[in-house]
PDB file of N, CA and C in Angstrom:
ATOM      1  N   UNK M  41      35.885 -23.923 -51.615  1.00 54.00           N
ATOM      2  CA  UNK M  41      35.991 -25.363 -51.337  1.00 54.00           C
ATOM      3  C   UNK M  41      35.487 -26.159 -52.542  1.00 54.00           C
ATOM      4  N   UNK M  42      34.332 -25.749 -53.048  1.00 67.00           N
ATOM      5  CA  UNK M  42      33.770 -26.468 -54.197  1.00 67.00           C
ATOM      6  C   UNK M  42      34.684 -26.325 -55.416  1.00 67.00           C
ATOM      7  N   UNK M  43      35.198 -25.111 -55.614  1.00 80.00           N
ATOM      8  CA  UNK M  43      36.083 -24.873 -56.760  1.00 80.00           C
ATOM      9  C   UNK M  43      37.313 -25.763 -56.661  1.00 80.00           C
ATOM     10  N   UNK M  44      37.867 -25.859 -55.451  1.00 80.00           N
ATOM     11  CA  UNK M  44      39.055 -26.692 -55.251  1.00 80.00           C
ATOM     12  C   UNK M  44      38.728 -28.146 -55.544  1.00 80.00           C
ATOM     13  N   UNK M  45      37.548 -28.595 -55.119  1.00 82.00           N
ATOM     14  CA  UNK M  45      37.139 -29.982 -55.356  1.00 82.00           C
ATOM     15  C   UNK M  45      37.026 -30.257 -56.846  1.00 82.00           C
ATOM     16  N   UNK M  46      36.457 -29.310 -57.584  1.00 89.00           N
ATOM     17  CA  UNK M  46      36.303 -29.497 -59.023  1.00 89.00           C
ATOM     18  C   UNK M  46      37.667 -29.585 -59.700  1.00 89.00           C
ATOM     19  N   UNK M  47      38.591 -28.733 -59.269  1.00 92.00           N
ATOM     20  CA  UNK M  47      39.936 -28.758 -59.860  1.00 92.00           C
ATOM     21  C   UNK M  47      40.614 -30.087 -59.554  1.00 92.00           C
ATOM     22  N   UNK M  48      40.400 -30.586 -58.339  1.00 91.00           N
ATOM     23  CA  UNK M  48      41.020 -31.852 -57.944  1.00 91.00           C
ATOM     24  C   UNK M  48      40.454 -32.991 -58.786  1.00 91.00           C
ATOM     25  N   UNK M  49      39.133 -32.987 -58.998  1.00 93.00           N
ATOM     26  CA  UNK M  49      38.509 -34.039 -59.810  1.00 93.00           C
ATOM     27  C   UNK M  49      39.051 -33.980 -61.234  1.00 93.00           C
ATOM     28  N   UNK M  50      39.206 -32.773 -61.769  1.00 94.00           N
ATOM     29  CA  UNK M  50      39.725 -32.617 -63.132  1.00 94.00           C
ATOM     30  C   UNK M  50      41.146 -33.144 -63.218  1.00 94.00           C
ATOM     31  N   UNK M  51      41.954 -32.838 -62.195  1.00 94.00           N
ATOM     32  CA  UNK M  51      43.345 -33.294 -62.188  1.00 94.00           C
ATOM     33  C   UNK M  51      43.396 -34.815 -62.158  1.00 94.00           C
ATOM     34  N   UNK M  52      42.523 -35.427 -61.354  1.00 94.00           N
ATOM     35  CA  UNK M  52      42.487 -36.894 -61.266  1.00 94.00           C
ATOM     36  C   UNK M  52      42.077 -37.480 -62.617  1.00 94.00           C
ATOM     37  N   UNK M  53      41.069 -36.869 -63.255  1.00 94.00           N
ATOM     38  CA  UNK M  53      40.612 -37.369 -64.559  1.00 94.00           C
ATOM     39  C   UNK M  53      41.750 -37.294 -65.573  1.00 94.00           C
ATOM     40  N   UNK M  54      42.470 -36.176 -65.601  1.00 94.00           N
ATOM     41  CA  UNK M  54      43.569 -36.019 -66.556  1.00 94.00           C
ATOM     42  C   UNK M  54      44.670 -37.035 -66.274  1.00 94.00           C
ATOM     43  N   UNK M  55      44.974 -37.242 -64.991  1.00 93.00           N
ATOM     44  CA  UNK M  55      46.028 -38.201 -64.626  1.00 93.00           C
ATOM     45  C   UNK M  55      45.642 -39.606 -65.056  1.00 93.00           C
ATOM     46  N   UNK M  56      44.385 -39.989 -64.803  1.00 92.00           N
ATOM     47  CA  UNK M  56      43.933 -41.331 -65.172  1.00 92.00           C
ATOM     48  C   UNK M  56      43.934 -41.492 -66.686  1.00 92.00           C
ATOM     49  N   UNK M  57      43.555 -40.430 -67.410  1.00 92.00           N
ATOM     50  CA  UNK M  57      43.529 -40.499 -68.877  1.00 92.00           C
ATOM     51  C   UNK M  57      44.947 -40.662 -69.417  1.00 92.00           C
ATOM     52  N   UNK M  58      45.889 -39.882 -68.875  1.00 89.00           N
ATOM     53  CA  UNK M  58      47.285 -39.983 -69.311  1.00 89.00           C
ATOM     54  C   UNK M  58      47.834 -41.372 -69.001  1.00 89.00           C
ATOM     55  N   UNK M  59      47.531 -41.885 -67.805  1.00 88.00           N
ATOM     56  CA  UNK M  59      48.014 -43.205 -67.404  1.00 88.00           C
ATOM     57  C   UNK M  59      47.426 -44.273 -68.323  1.00 88.00           C
ATOM     58  N   UNK M  60      46.147 -44.128 -68.658  1.00 86.00           N
ATOM     59  CA  UNK M  60      45.494 -45.090 -69.547  1.00 86.00           C
ATOM     60  C   UNK M  60      46.134 -45.056 -70.928  1.00 86.00           C
ATOM     61  N   UNK M  61      46.464 -43.855 -71.411  1.00 83.00           N
ATOM     62  CA  UNK M  61      47.096 -43.731 -72.724  1.00 83.00           C
ATOM     63  C   UNK M  61      48.474 -44.374 -72.712  1.00 83.00           C
ATOM     64  N   UNK M  62      49.223 -44.190 -71.639  1.00 82.00           N
ATOM     65  CA  UNK M  62      50.564 -44.781 -71.549  1.00 82.00           C
ATOM     66  C   UNK M  62      50.457 -46.301 -71.547  1.00 82.00           C
ATOM     67  N   UNK M  63      49.453 -46.836 -70.848  1.00 78.00           N
ATOM     68  CA  UNK M  63      49.279 -48.288 -70.807  1.00 78.00           C
ATOM     69  C   UNK M  63      48.964 -48.801 -72.206  1.00 78.00           C
ATOM     70  N   UNK M  64      48.133 -48.055 -72.941  1.00 71.00           N
ATOM     71  CA  UNK M  64      47.780 -48.478 -74.296  1.00 71.00           C
ATOM     72  C   UNK M  64      49.034 -48.481 -75.172  1.00 71.00           C
ATOM     73  N   UNK M  65      49.877 -47.475 -75.005  1.00 71.00           N
ATOM     74  CA  UNK M  65      51.100 -47.379 -75.809  1.00 71.00           C
ATOM     75  C   UNK M  65      52.029 -48.543 -75.467  1.00 71.00           C
ATOM     76  N   UNK M  66      52.131 -48.869 -74.176  1.00 66.00           N
ATOM     77  CA  UNK M  66      53.015 -49.965 -73.767  1.00 66.00           C
ATOM     78  C   UNK M  66      52.531 -51.280 -74.373  1.00 66.00           C
ATOM     79  N   UNK M  67      51.201 -51.474 -74.372  1.00 61.00           N
ATOM     80  CA  UNK M  67      50.664 -52.713 -74.923  1.00 61.00           C
ATOM     81  C   UNK M  67      50.763 -52.651 -76.444  1.00 61.00           C
TER      82      UNK M  67
END
């Protein structure tokens, strides 16, 4: 359960980072 939670948090962090980078590129 804990391992799954950590993977989920990492996935969210990567998604937010990618989304932030795309926004920077658009601007």
